[in-house]
Tab-separated table of C-alpha atoms in Angstrom:
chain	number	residue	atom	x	y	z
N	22	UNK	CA	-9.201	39.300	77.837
N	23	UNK	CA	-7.632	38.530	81.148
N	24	UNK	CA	-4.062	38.536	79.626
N	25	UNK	CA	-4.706	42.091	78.467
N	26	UNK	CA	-6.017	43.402	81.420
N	27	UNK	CA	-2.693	42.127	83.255
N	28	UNK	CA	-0.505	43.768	80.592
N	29	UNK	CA	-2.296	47.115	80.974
N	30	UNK	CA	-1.884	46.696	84.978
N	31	UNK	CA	1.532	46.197	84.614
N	32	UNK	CA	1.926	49.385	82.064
N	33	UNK	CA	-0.536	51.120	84.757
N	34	UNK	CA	2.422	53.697	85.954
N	35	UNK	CA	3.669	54.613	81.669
N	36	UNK	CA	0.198	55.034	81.398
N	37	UNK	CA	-0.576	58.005	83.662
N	38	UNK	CA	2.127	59.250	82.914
N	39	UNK	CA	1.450	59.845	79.139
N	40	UNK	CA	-1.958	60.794	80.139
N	41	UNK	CA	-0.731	63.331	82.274
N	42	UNK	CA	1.545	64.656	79.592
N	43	UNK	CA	-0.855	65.190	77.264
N	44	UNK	CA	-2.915	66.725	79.720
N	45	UNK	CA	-0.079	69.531	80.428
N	46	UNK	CA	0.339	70.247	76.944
N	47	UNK	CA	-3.211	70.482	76.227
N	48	UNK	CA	-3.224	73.253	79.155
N	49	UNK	CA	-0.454	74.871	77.818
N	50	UNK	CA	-1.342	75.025	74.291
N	51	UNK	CA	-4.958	76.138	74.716
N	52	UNK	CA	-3.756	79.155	77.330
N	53	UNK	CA	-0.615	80.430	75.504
N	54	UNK	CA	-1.812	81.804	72.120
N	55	UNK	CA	2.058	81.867	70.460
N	56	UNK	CA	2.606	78.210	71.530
N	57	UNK	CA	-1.091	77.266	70.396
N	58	UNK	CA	-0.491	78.948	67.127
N	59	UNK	CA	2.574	76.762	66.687
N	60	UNK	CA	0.517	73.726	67.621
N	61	UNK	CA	-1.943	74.030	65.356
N	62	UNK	CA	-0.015	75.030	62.814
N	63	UNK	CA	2.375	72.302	62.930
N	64	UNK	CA	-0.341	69.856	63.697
N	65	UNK	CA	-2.016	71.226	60.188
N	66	UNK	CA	1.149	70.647	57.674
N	67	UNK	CA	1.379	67.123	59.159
N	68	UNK	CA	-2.192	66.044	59.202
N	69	UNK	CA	-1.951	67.837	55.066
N	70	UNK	CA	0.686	65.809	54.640
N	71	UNK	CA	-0.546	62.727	55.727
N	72	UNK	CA	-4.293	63.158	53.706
N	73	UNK	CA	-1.997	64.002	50.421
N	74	UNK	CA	-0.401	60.781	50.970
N	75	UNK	CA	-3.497	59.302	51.221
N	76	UNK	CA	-4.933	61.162	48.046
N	77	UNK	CA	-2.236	60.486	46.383
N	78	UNK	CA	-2.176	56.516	47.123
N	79	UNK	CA	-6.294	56.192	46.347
N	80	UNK	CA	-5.182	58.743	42.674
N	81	UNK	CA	-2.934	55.402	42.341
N	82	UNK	CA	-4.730	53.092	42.444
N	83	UNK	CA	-7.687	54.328	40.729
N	84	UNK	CA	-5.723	55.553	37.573
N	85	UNK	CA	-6.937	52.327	36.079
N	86	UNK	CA	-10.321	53.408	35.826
N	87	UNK	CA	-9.471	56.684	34.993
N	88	UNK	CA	-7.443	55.662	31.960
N	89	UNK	CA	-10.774	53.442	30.715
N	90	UNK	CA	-13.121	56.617	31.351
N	91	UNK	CA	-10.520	59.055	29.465
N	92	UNK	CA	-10.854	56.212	26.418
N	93	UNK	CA	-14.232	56.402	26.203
N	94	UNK	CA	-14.235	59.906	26.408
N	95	UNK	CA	-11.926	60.069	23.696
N	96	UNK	CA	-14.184	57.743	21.536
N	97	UNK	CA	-17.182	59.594	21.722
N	98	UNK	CA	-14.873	62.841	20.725
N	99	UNK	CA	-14.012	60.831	17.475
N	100	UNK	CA	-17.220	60.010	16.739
N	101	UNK	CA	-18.486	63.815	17.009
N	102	UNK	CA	-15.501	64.766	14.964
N	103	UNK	CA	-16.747	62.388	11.778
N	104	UNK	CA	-19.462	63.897	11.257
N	105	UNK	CA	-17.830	67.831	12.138
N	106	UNK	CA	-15.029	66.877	9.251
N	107	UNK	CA	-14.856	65.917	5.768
N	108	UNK	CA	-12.255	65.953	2.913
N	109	UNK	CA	-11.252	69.792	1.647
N	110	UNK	CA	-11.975	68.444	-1.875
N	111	UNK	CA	-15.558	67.011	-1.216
N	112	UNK	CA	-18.728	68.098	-0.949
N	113	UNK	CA	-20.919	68.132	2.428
N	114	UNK	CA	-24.770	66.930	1.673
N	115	UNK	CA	-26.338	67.133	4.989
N	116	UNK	CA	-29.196	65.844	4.051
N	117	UNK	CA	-28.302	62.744	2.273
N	118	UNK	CA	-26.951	60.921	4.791
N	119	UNK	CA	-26.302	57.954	2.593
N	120	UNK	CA	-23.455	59.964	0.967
N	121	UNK	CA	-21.230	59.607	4.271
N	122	UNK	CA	-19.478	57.066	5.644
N	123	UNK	CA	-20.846	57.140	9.288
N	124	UNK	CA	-18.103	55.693	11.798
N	125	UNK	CA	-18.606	54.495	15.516
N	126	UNK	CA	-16.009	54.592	17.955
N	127	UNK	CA	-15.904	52.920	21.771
N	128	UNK	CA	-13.113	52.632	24.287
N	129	UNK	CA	-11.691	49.090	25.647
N	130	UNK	CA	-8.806	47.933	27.706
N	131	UNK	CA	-6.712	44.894	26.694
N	132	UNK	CA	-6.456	42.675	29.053
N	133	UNK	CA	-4.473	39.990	27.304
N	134	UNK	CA	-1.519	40.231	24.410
N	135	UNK	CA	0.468	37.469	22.612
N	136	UNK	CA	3.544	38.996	20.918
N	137	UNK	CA	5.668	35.559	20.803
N	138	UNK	CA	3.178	33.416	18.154
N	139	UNK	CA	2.748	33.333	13.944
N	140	UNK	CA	-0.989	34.314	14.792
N	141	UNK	CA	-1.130	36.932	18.174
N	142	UNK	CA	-4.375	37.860	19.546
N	143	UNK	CA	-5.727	40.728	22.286
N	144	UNK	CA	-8.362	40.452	24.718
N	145	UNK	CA	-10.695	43.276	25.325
N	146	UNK	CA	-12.822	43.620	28.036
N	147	UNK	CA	-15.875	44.708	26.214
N	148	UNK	CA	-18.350	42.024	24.609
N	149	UNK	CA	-21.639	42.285	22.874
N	150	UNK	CA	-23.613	43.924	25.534
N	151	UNK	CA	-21.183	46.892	25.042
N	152	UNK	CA	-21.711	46.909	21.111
N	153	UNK	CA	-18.532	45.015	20.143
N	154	UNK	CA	-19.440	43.270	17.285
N	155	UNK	CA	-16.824	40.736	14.644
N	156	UNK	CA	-15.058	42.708	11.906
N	157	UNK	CA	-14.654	46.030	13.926
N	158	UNK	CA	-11.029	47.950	13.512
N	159	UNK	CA	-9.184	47.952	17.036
N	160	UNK	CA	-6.631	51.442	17.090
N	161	UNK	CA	-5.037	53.475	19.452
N	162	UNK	CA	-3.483	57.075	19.438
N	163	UNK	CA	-0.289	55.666	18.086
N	164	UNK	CA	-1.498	53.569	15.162
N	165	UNK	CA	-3.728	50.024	14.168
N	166	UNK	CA	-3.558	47.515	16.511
N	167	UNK	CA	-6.043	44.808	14.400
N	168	UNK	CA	-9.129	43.610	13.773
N	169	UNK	CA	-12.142	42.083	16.028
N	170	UNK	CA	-12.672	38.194	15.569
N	171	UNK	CA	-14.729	36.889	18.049
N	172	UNK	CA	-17.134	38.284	20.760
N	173	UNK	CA	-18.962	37.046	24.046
N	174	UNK	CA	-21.509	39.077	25.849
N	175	UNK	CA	-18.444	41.073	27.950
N	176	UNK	CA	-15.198	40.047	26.160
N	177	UNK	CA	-14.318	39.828	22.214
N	178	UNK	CA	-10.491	38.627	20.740
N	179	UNK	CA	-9.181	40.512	18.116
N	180	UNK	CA	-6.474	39.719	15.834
N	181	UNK	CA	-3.575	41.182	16.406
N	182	UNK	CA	-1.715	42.918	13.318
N	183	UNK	CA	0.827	40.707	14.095
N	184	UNK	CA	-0.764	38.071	12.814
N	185	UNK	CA	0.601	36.459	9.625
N	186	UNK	CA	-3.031	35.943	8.575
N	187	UNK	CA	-4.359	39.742	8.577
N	188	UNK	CA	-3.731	41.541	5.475
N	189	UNK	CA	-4.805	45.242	6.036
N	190	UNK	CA	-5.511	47.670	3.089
N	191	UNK	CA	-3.389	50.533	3.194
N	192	UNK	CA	-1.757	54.038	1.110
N	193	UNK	CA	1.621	55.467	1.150
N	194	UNK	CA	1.084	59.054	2.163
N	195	UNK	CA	3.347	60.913	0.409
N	196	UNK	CA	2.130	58.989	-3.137
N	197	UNK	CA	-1.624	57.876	-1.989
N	198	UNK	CA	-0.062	54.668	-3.710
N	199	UNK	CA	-2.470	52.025	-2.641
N	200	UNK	CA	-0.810	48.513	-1.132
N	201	UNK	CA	-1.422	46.248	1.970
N	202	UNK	CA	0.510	45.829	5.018
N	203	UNK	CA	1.113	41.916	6.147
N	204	UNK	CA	3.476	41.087	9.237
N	205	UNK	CA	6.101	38.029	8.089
N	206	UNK	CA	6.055	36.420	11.914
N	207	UNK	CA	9.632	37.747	12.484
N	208	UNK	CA	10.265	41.098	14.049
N	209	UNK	CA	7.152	42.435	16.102
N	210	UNK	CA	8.571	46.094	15.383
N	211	UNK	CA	8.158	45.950	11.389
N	212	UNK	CA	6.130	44.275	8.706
N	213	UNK	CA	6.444	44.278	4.924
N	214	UNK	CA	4.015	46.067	2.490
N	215	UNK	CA	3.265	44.220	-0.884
N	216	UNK	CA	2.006	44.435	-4.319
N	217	UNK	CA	4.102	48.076	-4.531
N	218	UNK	CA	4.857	48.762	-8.183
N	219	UNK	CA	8.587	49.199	-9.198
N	220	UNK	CA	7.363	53.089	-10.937
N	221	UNK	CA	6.404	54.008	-7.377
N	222	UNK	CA	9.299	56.478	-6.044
N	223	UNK	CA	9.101	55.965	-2.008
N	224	UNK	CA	11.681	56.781	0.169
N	225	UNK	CA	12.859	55.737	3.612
N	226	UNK	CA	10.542	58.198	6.240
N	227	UNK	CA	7.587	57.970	3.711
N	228	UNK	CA	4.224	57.264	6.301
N	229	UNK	CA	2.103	54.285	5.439
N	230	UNK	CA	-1.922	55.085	6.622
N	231	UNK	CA	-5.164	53.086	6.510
N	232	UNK	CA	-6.709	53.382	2.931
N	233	UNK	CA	-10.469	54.161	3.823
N	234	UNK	CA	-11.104	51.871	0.591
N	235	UNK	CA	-11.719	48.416	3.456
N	236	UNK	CA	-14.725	49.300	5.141
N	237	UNK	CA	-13.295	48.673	8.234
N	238	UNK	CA	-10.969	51.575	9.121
N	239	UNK	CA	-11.827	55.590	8.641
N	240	UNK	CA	-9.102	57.046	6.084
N	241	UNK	CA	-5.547	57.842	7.828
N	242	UNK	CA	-4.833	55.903	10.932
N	243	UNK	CA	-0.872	55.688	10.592
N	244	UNK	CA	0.447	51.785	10.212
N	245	UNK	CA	4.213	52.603	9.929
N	246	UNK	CA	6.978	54.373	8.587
N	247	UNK	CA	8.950	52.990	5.581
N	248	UNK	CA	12.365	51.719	6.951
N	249	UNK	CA	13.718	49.730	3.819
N	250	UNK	CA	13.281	50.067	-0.232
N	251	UNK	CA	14.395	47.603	-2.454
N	252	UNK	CA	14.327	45.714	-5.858
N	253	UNK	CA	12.341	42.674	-5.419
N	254	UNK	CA	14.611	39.693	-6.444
N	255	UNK	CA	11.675	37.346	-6.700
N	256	UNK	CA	9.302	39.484	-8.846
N	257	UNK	CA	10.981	42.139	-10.627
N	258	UNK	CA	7.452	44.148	-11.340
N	259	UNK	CA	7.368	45.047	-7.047
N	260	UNK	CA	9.436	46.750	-4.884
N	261	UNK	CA	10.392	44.808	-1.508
N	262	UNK	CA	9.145	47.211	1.421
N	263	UNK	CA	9.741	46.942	4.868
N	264	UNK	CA	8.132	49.351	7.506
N	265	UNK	CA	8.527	50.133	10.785
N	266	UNK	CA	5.054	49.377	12.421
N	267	UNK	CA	3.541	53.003	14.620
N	268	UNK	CA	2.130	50.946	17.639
N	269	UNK	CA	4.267	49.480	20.241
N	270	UNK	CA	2.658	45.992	20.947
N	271	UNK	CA	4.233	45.096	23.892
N	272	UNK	CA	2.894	48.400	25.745
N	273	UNK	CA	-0.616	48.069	23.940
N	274	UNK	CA	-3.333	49.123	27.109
N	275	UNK	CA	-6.264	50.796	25.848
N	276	UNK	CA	-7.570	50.881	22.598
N	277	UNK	CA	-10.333	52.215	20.331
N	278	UNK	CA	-13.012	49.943	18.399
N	279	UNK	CA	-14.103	51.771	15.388
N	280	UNK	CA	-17.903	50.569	13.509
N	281	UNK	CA	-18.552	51.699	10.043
N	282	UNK	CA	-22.470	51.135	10.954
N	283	UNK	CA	-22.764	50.702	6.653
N	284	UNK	CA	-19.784	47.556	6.783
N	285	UNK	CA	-22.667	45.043	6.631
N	286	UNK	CA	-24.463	46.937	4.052
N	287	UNK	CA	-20.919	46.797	2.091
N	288	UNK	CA	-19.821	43.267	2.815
N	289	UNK	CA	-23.215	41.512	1.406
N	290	UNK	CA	-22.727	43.912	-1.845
N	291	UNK	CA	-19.204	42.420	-2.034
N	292	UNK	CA	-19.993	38.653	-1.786
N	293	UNK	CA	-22.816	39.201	-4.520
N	294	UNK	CA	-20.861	40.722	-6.640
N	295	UNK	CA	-17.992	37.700	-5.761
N	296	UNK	CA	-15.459	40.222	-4.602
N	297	UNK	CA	-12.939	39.568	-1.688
N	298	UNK	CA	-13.527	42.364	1.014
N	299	UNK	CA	-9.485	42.383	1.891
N	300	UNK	CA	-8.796	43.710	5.611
């Protein structure tokens, strides 16, 4: 304390003097309207300019939770939608509710992604307590992303659909040809689509789309667009499809978890009747 009492003394003279000056400018700008108005007005676009930095930084770093609050927006929009939409060639029953196939949605963020392994996973950061439950559909605006595995009370792991062990029901759009999309562990930006019979005609540009027939996703999320068409050396009854997979995986942020709240329902009428629910 001492120390800066002695460096004050010492600056005692600079002091007074800046004191002084602000003094005579105060005086001057309070009793001479034109260089008041100047003041002010000056002192106005740089004090604006300095809180719109400062908006501008807190906008920043806030755009995080933004982005999560936007997603869950965005899922509770989808799940209004289901029940405001149905097919053009089917027939709404709204009172026999067990005619529809009722679909949840919620928002997450990823906060983990493997891209490099055979088997790639995400990490959400919604659990149990948020309704994440094993088995849901993980999407985003651009296309699937996978499939929920496991869940704690605030996280749950999904696999990733690049992973060589998800096999995901799908259609070709153009032909509502059904197949199923399975990534080989090569190129993250493509996967193959099998059992395609040679008598389907697909081209190159053809879109590939969730089937609706899995009980996991709602009819027509996109999956990919068909890059490659050819003969199957191996099994001359399929064509050998490759596909250019929708969803970037390295830039995967927020997602979507979508519920069909009648899955359960569906998956204990499959294992009685000893039939393999494919995903």
């Amino acid at each position: 304390m001492l120390r800066i009492l002695q460096f004050l003394y010492r600056l005692r003279a600079f002091l007074l003097f800046i004191l002084l000056e602000v003094i005579a400018i105060w005086m001057v700008v309070t009793n001479n309207s034109p260089q008041g108005a100047a003041f002010f007005n000056s002192s106005n676009a740089v004090i604006g300019s300095v809180l719109k930095k400062q908006a501008d930084l807190v906008q920043f770093f806030s755009l995080a939770e933004a982005n999560e609050s936007l997603t869950e927006e965005n899922a509770l929009i989808r799940s209004q939608l289901t029940f405001l939409t149905y097919p053009s060639d089917s027939m709404h029953l709204p009172l026999d509710s067990a005619l529809e196939a009722t679909y949840e949605f919620r928002g997450a963020r990823v906060i983990a992604n493997s891209l490099r392994f055979a088997q790639n996973y995400l990490t959400l950061n919604k659990g149990k307590k948020h309704g994440v439950k094993p088995g849901m559909g993980v999407f985003n605006p651009d296309g699937v992303v996978g499939r929920v595995k496991s869940v704690s009370e605030n996280y749950s792991v999904a696999f990733s659909l690049l992973n060589t062990g998800l096999l995901l029901s799908a259609k070709i759009k153009s032909t509502n040809d059904l197949v199923s999309v399975q990534w080989d562990g090569k190129n993250s930006l493509e996967a193959n689509l099998l059992y395609v019979p040679r008598h389907v005609i697909t081209n190159p540009g053809d879109t590939v789309i969730t089937s609706g027939f899995n009980a996991v996703f709602p009819e027509g999320i996109p999956i990919g667009i068909i890059s490659e068409v050819n003969p199957d050396n191996e099994d001359p009854n399929y064509l050998k499809i490759r596909i250019k997979l929708s969803t970037d995986f390295s830039k995967v942020s927020y997602v979507y978890l979508v519920e069909n709240t009648q899955f359960e329902e569906l998956d204990s009428l499959y294992q009685q009747s000893e039939i393999s629910n494919e995903y």
